[in-house]
Short mmCIF file of C-alpha atoms in Angstrom, two decimals:
data_model
loop_
_atom_site.label_atom_id
_atom_site.label_comp_id
_atom_site.label_asym_id
_atom_site.label_seq_id
_atom_site.Cartn_x
_atom_site.Cartn_y
_atom_site.Cartn_z
CA MET Z 1 107.34 135.70 160.91
CA THR Z 2 108.80 137.27 157.96
CA PRO Z 3 108.44 135.31 154.62
CA PRO Z 4 111.70 134.55 153.44
CA THR Z 5 113.72 136.47 151.06
CA ILE Z 6 115.14 135.40 148.03
CA LEU Z 7 119.22 136.39 148.11
CA GLN Z 8 120.33 138.08 145.57
CA THR Z 9 123.95 136.98 144.58
CA GLN Z 10 126.16 138.17 141.89
CA ALA Z 11 129.07 136.12 140.51
CA PRO Z 12 132.26 137.34 141.14
CA GLU Z 13 133.94 138.80 138.07
CA MET Z 14 136.72 136.93 136.15
CA GLU Z 15 139.87 137.39 137.31
CA SER Z 16 141.71 138.78 134.65
CA PHE Z 17 145.43 138.38 133.42
CA VAL Z 18 147.44 140.56 131.53
CA PHE Z 19 150.67 139.47 130.38
CA GLU Z 20 153.29 141.69 128.27
CA HIS Z 21 153.58 140.49 124.71
CA LYS Z 22 156.90 140.82 123.23
CA ALA Z 23 158.11 139.95 119.76
CA LEU Z 24 157.80 136.40 119.88
CA PRO Z 25 161.51 134.47 118.13
CA GLN Z 26 161.84 133.61 114.87
CA ILE Z 27 162.00 129.71 113.57
CA SER Z 28 163.26 129.14 109.85
CA LEU Z 29 163.78 125.52 108.91
CA LYS Z 30 165.91 126.35 106.76
CA SER Z 31 169.49 126.62 107.80
CA THR Z 32 171.62 129.50 107.98
CA SER Z 33 175.32 129.82 109.60
CA SER Z 34 175.64 130.79 113.23
CA LYS Z 35 178.50 133.04 114.44
CA ASP Z 36 180.54 130.25 114.98
CA GLY Z 37 180.17 128.80 111.61
CA GLY Z 38 177.70 125.86 112.28
CA VAL Z 39 173.98 125.54 111.39
CA SER Z 40 171.28 127.53 113.09
CA PHE Z 41 167.68 127.20 113.14
CA ALA Z 42 166.51 130.09 115.77
CA ASP Z 43 168.26 132.61 118.03
CA TRP Z 44 167.76 129.71 120.79
CA GLU Z 45 169.60 131.55 123.76
CA ASN Z 46 166.53 134.07 123.61
CA PHE Z 47 164.08 131.61 122.74
CA LYS Z 48 160.53 131.97 124.59
CA PHE Z 49 157.17 130.30 123.68
CA ALA Z 50 154.39 133.32 124.17
CA PRO Z 51 152.86 133.58 127.32
CA ILE Z 52 149.59 131.53 128.57
CA ARG Z 53 147.92 130.58 131.60
CA GLU Z 54 146.99 126.88 132.85
CA SER Z 55 143.24 128.03 132.45
CA THR Z 56 143.35 128.82 129.07
CA VAL Z 57 144.43 125.95 128.03
CA SER Z 58 141.81 123.92 129.91
CA ARG Z 59 138.82 126.23 128.31
CA ALA Z 60 141.10 125.93 124.79
CA MET Z 61 140.40 122.08 124.67
CA THR Z 62 137.23 121.59 127.07
CA LYS Z 63 134.71 124.11 125.42
CA ARG Z 64 135.77 122.39 121.67
CA TYR Z 65 135.00 118.99 122.95
CA PHE Z 66 131.73 119.20 124.72
CA ASN Z 67 130.82 121.73 121.47
CA ASP Z 68 131.84 118.73 119.28
CA LEU Z 69 129.65 116.30 121.52
CA ASP Z 70 126.99 118.71 121.59
CA LYS Z 71 127.09 118.88 117.62
CA TYR Z 72 127.93 115.43 116.74
CA THR Z 73 125.44 113.93 119.45
CA GLU Z 74 122.62 114.09 116.39
CA SER Z 75 124.68 112.77 113.56
CA ASP Z 76 123.90 111.43 109.72
CA ILE Z 77 126.36 108.81 110.28
CA VAL Z 78 128.48 106.82 112.96
CA ILE Z 79 131.26 104.80 112.01
CA ILE Z 80 132.64 102.55 115.03
CA GLY Z 81 136.15 101.83 114.68
CA ALA Z 82 139.21 104.03 113.11
CA GLY Z 83 141.06 101.07 111.61
CA SER Z 84 141.82 101.23 107.72
CA ALA Z 85 138.23 99.98 106.63
CA GLY Z 86 136.41 102.62 108.54
CA LEU Z 87 138.93 105.73 107.56
CA SER Z 88 138.66 104.26 104.10
CA ALA Z 89 135.18 104.66 104.46
CA ALA Z 90 135.27 107.83 106.15
CA TYR Z 91 137.58 109.38 103.45
CA VAL Z 92 135.09 108.58 100.43
CA LEU Z 93 132.04 109.73 102.65
CA GLY Z 94 133.93 112.93 103.11
CA LYS Z 95 134.56 113.40 99.92
CA ASN Z 96 131.13 112.55 98.60
CA ARG Z 97 129.21 114.09 100.75
CA PRO Z 98 130.19 116.96 103.01
CA ASP Z 99 126.52 118.41 103.73
CA LEU Z 100 126.67 115.28 106.35
CA LYS Z 101 128.07 114.79 109.78
CA ILE Z 102 129.76 111.67 110.48
CA ALA Z 103 131.09 111.07 113.96
CA ILE Z 104 134.07 108.25 114.60
CA ILE Z 105 134.29 106.19 117.42
CA GLU Z 106 137.81 104.53 118.37
CA ALA Z 107 137.81 103.00 121.61
CA SER Z 108 142.05 103.00 121.23
CA VAL Z 109 143.80 106.35 122.14
CA SER Z 110 145.64 105.58 118.92
CA PRO Z 111 143.41 105.53 115.75
CA GLY Z 112 144.34 103.23 112.97
CA GLY Z 113 144.04 99.87 114.31
CA GLY Z 114 146.60 97.15 113.15
CA CYS Z 115 147.56 99.16 110.03
CA TRP Z 116 150.39 100.70 111.81
CA LEU Z 117 152.98 97.67 110.32
CA GLY Z 118 152.62 94.74 107.80
CA GLY Z 119 152.46 91.21 108.73
CA GLN Z 120 154.64 90.03 111.89
CA LEU Z 121 155.47 93.54 112.52
CA PHE Z 122 157.30 94.23 109.59
CA SER Z 123 157.46 98.00 108.19
CA ALA Z 124 155.99 97.36 104.44
CA MET Z 125 152.44 97.01 103.46
CA VAL Z 126 151.28 94.70 100.82
CA LEU Z 127 148.08 95.54 98.76
CA ARG Z 128 146.51 93.60 95.79
CA LYS Z 129 145.35 95.44 92.65
CA PRO Z 130 143.29 97.11 92.12
CA ALA Z 131 143.76 98.95 95.59
CA ASP Z 132 146.84 100.76 94.17
CA GLN Z 133 143.71 102.96 92.29
CA PHE Z 134 142.85 103.75 96.54
CA LEU Z 135 146.40 104.76 96.93
CA THR Z 136 146.84 107.11 94.15
CA SER Z 137 143.71 109.21 95.32
CA LEU Z 138 145.64 109.74 98.66
CA GLY Z 139 148.76 110.68 96.72
CA ILE Z 140 150.87 108.04 98.30
CA GLU Z 141 153.84 106.44 96.27
CA PHE Z 142 154.20 102.83 96.12
CA GLU Z 143 156.33 99.96 94.53
CA ASP Z 144 154.27 98.36 91.45
CA GLU Z 145 155.23 94.59 91.57
CA GLY Z 146 152.74 93.66 88.80
CA ASP Z 147 149.35 91.63 90.52
CA TYR Z 148 150.53 93.67 93.74
CA VAL Z 149 152.04 97.04 95.08
CA VAL Z 150 153.70 97.63 98.43
CA VAL Z 151 153.87 101.09 100.38
CA LYS Z 152 157.32 101.15 101.76
CA HIS Z 153 155.67 101.47 105.54
CA ALA Z 154 152.46 100.59 106.77
CA ALA Z 155 152.41 104.02 108.79
CA LEU Z 156 152.83 106.04 105.87
CA PHE Z 157 149.38 104.55 104.41
CA MET Z 158 147.26 104.89 108.23
CA SER Z 159 148.93 108.72 108.85
CA THR Z 160 147.97 110.29 105.40
CA LEU Z 161 144.69 108.46 105.74
CA LEU Z 162 144.07 109.50 109.09
CA SER Z 163 145.18 113.10 108.47
CA LYS Z 164 143.24 113.56 105.23
CA VAL Z 165 140.04 112.25 106.76
CA LEU Z 166 140.48 114.84 109.87
CA GLU Z 167 141.11 117.62 107.69
CA PHE Z 168 137.01 117.18 106.68
CA PRO Z 169 135.03 119.88 108.51
CA ASN Z 170 131.96 117.45 108.78
CA ILE Z 171 133.88 114.27 110.38
CA LYS Z 172 134.71 114.47 114.10
CA LEU Z 173 136.93 111.77 115.84
CA PHE Z 174 136.22 110.84 119.52
CA ASN Z 175 139.07 108.14 119.97
CA ALA Z 176 139.51 106.76 123.57
CA THR Z 177 135.93 106.39 123.65
CA ALA Z 178 134.11 102.79 123.83
CA VAL Z 179 131.05 101.79 121.97
CA GLU Z 180 128.83 99.70 124.71
CA ASP Z 181 125.43 99.13 122.82
CA LEU Z 182 123.39 100.18 120.12
CA ILE Z 183 119.96 102.34 119.63
CA THR Z 184 117.26 100.36 118.38
CA ARG Z 185 114.07 100.92 116.87
CA ARG Z 186 111.46 98.86 116.39
CA ASP Z 187 108.50 99.75 113.25
CA GLU Z 188 104.99 99.70 114.87
CA THR Z 189 103.41 98.38 111.91
CA SER Z 190 105.80 95.70 110.65
CA GLY Z 191 107.79 95.14 113.43
CA GLU Z 192 111.36 95.12 111.76
CA LEU Z 193 113.98 96.38 114.25
CA ARG Z 194 116.53 98.89 112.70
CA ILE Z 195 119.86 100.55 114.02
CA ALA Z 196 119.41 103.77 114.98
CA GLY Z 197 122.60 104.69 116.90
CA VAL Z 198 125.09 104.08 119.81
CA VAL Z 199 125.56 103.91 122.95
CA THR Z 200 129.18 105.21 124.13
CA ASN Z 201 131.44 105.59 126.85
CA TRP Z 202 134.81 106.70 127.80
CA THR Z 203 137.12 103.31 126.92
CA LEU Z 204 138.43 103.43 130.63
CA VAL Z 205 134.90 103.47 132.20
CA ALA Z 206 133.81 100.42 129.67
CA LEU Z 207 136.83 98.61 131.15
CA ASN Z 208 136.00 98.95 134.73
CA HIS Z 209 132.75 98.37 134.90
CA ASP Z 210 132.90 94.93 136.76
CA THR Z 211 135.14 97.18 138.98
CA GLN Z 212 133.37 100.11 139.85
CA SER Z 213 129.15 101.12 140.72
CA CYS Z 214 127.25 101.85 137.90
CA MET Z 215 128.37 104.24 135.78
CA ASP Z 216 126.39 105.14 132.93
CA PRO Z 217 126.78 105.94 129.57
CA ASN Z 218 125.76 108.54 126.74
CA THR Z 219 124.26 108.27 123.65
CA ILE Z 220 124.62 109.39 119.86
CA ASN Z 221 121.27 109.07 117.61
CA CYS Z 222 122.38 108.75 113.53
CA ASN Z 223 120.33 107.66 110.61
CA VAL Z 224 123.07 104.59 109.77
CA VAL Z 225 125.79 102.97 111.87
CA LEU Z 226 128.95 101.69 110.02
CA SER Z 227 130.72 99.32 111.97
CA THR Z 228 134.37 98.50 111.22
CA THR Z 229 135.56 96.88 114.55
CA GLY Z 230 137.70 94.09 113.53
CA HIS Z 231 137.38 90.35 113.88
CA ASP Z 232 136.74 88.86 117.30
CA GLY Z 233 138.96 90.69 120.74
CA PRO Z 234 138.26 92.74 123.39
CA PHE Z 235 136.17 95.59 121.49
CA GLY Z 236 136.37 93.74 118.02
CA ALA Z 237 133.44 92.65 116.12
CA PHE Z 238 131.29 94.43 119.03
CA SER Z 239 128.31 94.98 116.61
CA ALA Z 240 128.21 91.44 115.14
CA LYS Z 241 128.47 90.17 118.52
CA ARG Z 242 125.68 92.29 119.83
CA LEU Z 243 123.61 91.54 116.83
CA GLU Z 244 123.80 87.78 117.94
CA GLU Z 245 122.46 88.46 121.53
CA ILE Z 246 119.52 90.69 119.91
CA GLY Z 247 118.73 87.76 117.68
CA LYS Z 248 119.08 89.57 114.12
CA PRO Z 249 119.78 88.68 111.71
CA PRO Z 250 119.92 85.11 110.30
CA ARG Z 251 123.35 84.17 109.24
CA GLY Z 252 123.89 85.05 105.89
CA ALA Z 253 120.94 87.40 105.55
CA SER Z 254 121.15 91.05 104.15
CA TYR Z 255 119.08 93.86 103.96
CA ASP Z 256 117.92 95.32 100.39
CA SER Z 257 117.18 98.91 101.11
CA SER Z 258 115.70 99.35 97.63
CA LYS Z 259 113.33 96.08 98.32
CA GLY Z 260 112.58 97.14 101.66
CA LYS Z 261 112.53 93.88 103.06
CA ASN Z 262 115.09 91.07 104.34
CA GLU Z 263 116.11 88.61 102.17
CA SER Z 264 115.50 85.98 104.40
CA SER Z 265 112.24 86.55 106.53
CA SER Z 266 113.71 84.89 110.17
CA THR Z 267 115.04 87.08 112.21
CA SER Z 268 115.52 85.53 115.74
CA SER Z 269 118.01 83.00 115.02
CA PHE Z 270 121.40 84.79 114.14
CA GLU Z 271 124.65 83.02 115.01
CA LEU Z 272 128.24 84.72 114.38
CA GLY Z 273 129.78 82.49 111.51
CA GLY Z 274 133.08 82.62 113.02
CA MET Z 275 136.26 84.02 111.12
CA ARG Z 276 137.82 81.00 109.28
CA GLY Z 277 141.48 80.29 108.59
CA LEU Z 278 143.68 82.01 106.31
CA ASP Z 279 143.20 82.05 102.40
CA MET Z 280 144.42 85.38 100.84
CA ASN Z 281 142.59 84.48 97.68
CA LYS Z 282 139.48 83.97 99.16
CA ALA Z 283 139.46 86.46 101.78
CA GLU Z 284 139.80 89.62 100.37
CA ASP Z 285 137.23 89.17 97.48
CA ALA Z 286 134.68 87.67 99.81
CA ILE Z 287 135.33 90.61 102.46
CA VAL Z 288 134.72 93.31 99.62
CA LYS Z 289 131.95 91.65 98.01
CA GLY Z 290 130.10 90.58 101.38
CA THR Z 291 130.03 94.33 102.80
CA ARG Z 292 126.57 95.56 103.27
CA GLU Z 293 123.82 96.89 105.20
CA ILE Z 294 123.62 93.50 107.45
CA VAL Z 295 120.37 94.85 109.36
CA PRO Z 296 118.30 97.93 108.60
CA GLY Z 297 120.79 101.20 109.89
CA LEU Z 298 123.73 98.69 110.42
CA VAL Z 299 126.46 98.45 107.60
CA ILE Z 300 129.27 95.95 108.51
CA ALA Z 301 133.10 95.92 106.80
CA GLY Z 302 136.21 94.83 107.30
CA MET Z 303 137.29 92.15 109.09
CA GLU Z 304 134.36 92.35 111.24
CA LEU Z 305 132.61 90.70 108.47
CA ALA Z 306 134.35 87.61 108.64
CA GLU Z 307 132.80 86.90 112.06
CA VAL Z 308 129.63 87.38 110.72
CA ASP Z 309 129.66 85.40 107.21
CA GLY Z 310 132.56 82.77 108.53
CA SER Z 311 134.67 84.27 105.51
CA ASN Z 312 138.55 83.86 105.72
CA ARG Z 313 141.01 85.90 107.06
CA MET Z 314 143.28 86.80 104.97
CA GLY Z 315 146.70 87.76 106.63
CA PRO Z 316 148.98 90.94 106.08
CA THR Z 317 147.75 92.02 102.36
CA PHE Z 318 145.45 95.18 103.10
CA GLY Z 319 143.67 96.36 99.67
CA ALA Z 320 140.50 94.54 100.95
CA MET Z 321 140.70 96.87 103.93
CA ALA Z 322 140.54 99.75 101.93
CA LEU Z 323 138.03 98.95 99.43
CA SER Z 324 135.69 97.81 101.26
CA GLY Z 325 135.47 100.68 103.11
CA VAL Z 326 135.17 102.14 99.86
CA LYS Z 327 132.08 99.87 99.55
CA ALA Z 328 130.98 100.20 102.94
CA ALA Z 329 130.32 104.08 101.85
CA GLU Z 330 128.16 102.64 98.79
CA SER Z 331 126.10 100.93 100.95
CA VAL Z 332 125.65 103.68 103.53
CA LEU Z 333 124.83 106.43 100.99
CA ASN Z 334 122.51 103.89 99.77
CA ALA Z 335 120.57 103.35 102.70
CA LEU Z 336 120.58 106.71 104.16
CA GLU Z 337 117.61 108.27 103.00
CA THR Z 338 115.63 105.87 103.59
CA ARG Z 339 116.63 105.04 107.19
CA LYS Z 340 116.09 108.80 107.65
CA LYS Z 341 112.53 109.03 106.98
CA GLN Z 342 111.96 106.18 109.04
CA ASN Z 343 113.73 107.51 112.03
CA GLU Z 344 111.96 110.85 111.70
CA SER Z 345 108.57 109.47 111.88
CA CYS Z 346 109.19 107.20 114.64
CA TYR Z 347 108.95 108.10 118.55
CA GLY Z 348 112.20 110.40 119.25
CA GLY Z 349 112.16 111.07 115.39
CA ILE Z 350 113.51 115.02 114.82
CA PRO Z 351 115.30 116.48 112.07
CA LEU Z 352 118.88 116.67 112.23
CA GLN Z 353 119.93 120.14 114.21
#
């Protein structure tokens, strides 16, 4: 019998499409007079877009997205939640450490959390001083009312902050993406458990695990996770609730990365404190002061922290969200090198690519 031969196949050449390029219309945002004496911004009768093939659009999107997935699957920092606290932290981190790779994971299609409006769907946004200093750094105008300031529309704050964060070349936002779990590492010598990344999936998939067969997730390794998922809700307080399931740490514990040990030795009795009722004066101070590395490799900030510590909610005043983000960036950077060394020394530890 003649032995089988390998069939040599050659991929067909990609079909090429050539468009005739003509001079494109000029658009002027400064009005000029039209022939009939009206206002004109362009010659709309002869207006036409540059030609494009549908597959070109598809390739332009998919190539860049999957390049980003490949690049950020090993990140320095992962921020869970693109609300006011998470984006404020991202802004500070981007300004101070352009050398770091920072991935932001947001479950919603639209980033911004609850910061597109003020209280009860009103427009104005109130921030107590000294949060006005953060607004000034962003170049956002406000009305000074003495002990507090007012931005004319909360969307002005959020859109400005979001646009500045997205301008950083070392920060990538993955929206419509949910964090389903945390990657953990246990120190073989001390037995200490730390967080070393996140488990992700499309949000629409995460919401439908009960309606479909197994749909496995993806992963992102990192050295520090910053969780800012807000108070309890569909995706709220995610990391805090997951820690309760894992059993770390005890309520009120924090991790001092400079000392290398937990303030409390117990590691198996963590219970959520549960957010308390509204008290603006107590709440905002508690959130900012309490922002910290909760367990090795995991910093929690914003309203998620109220679920951990059992602190009050503050309602429609937003200064603590911005400044908790600033302190979170500080906590992340203070822990980063220690966590990096730990991750690179354990199994699966490789230098960032």
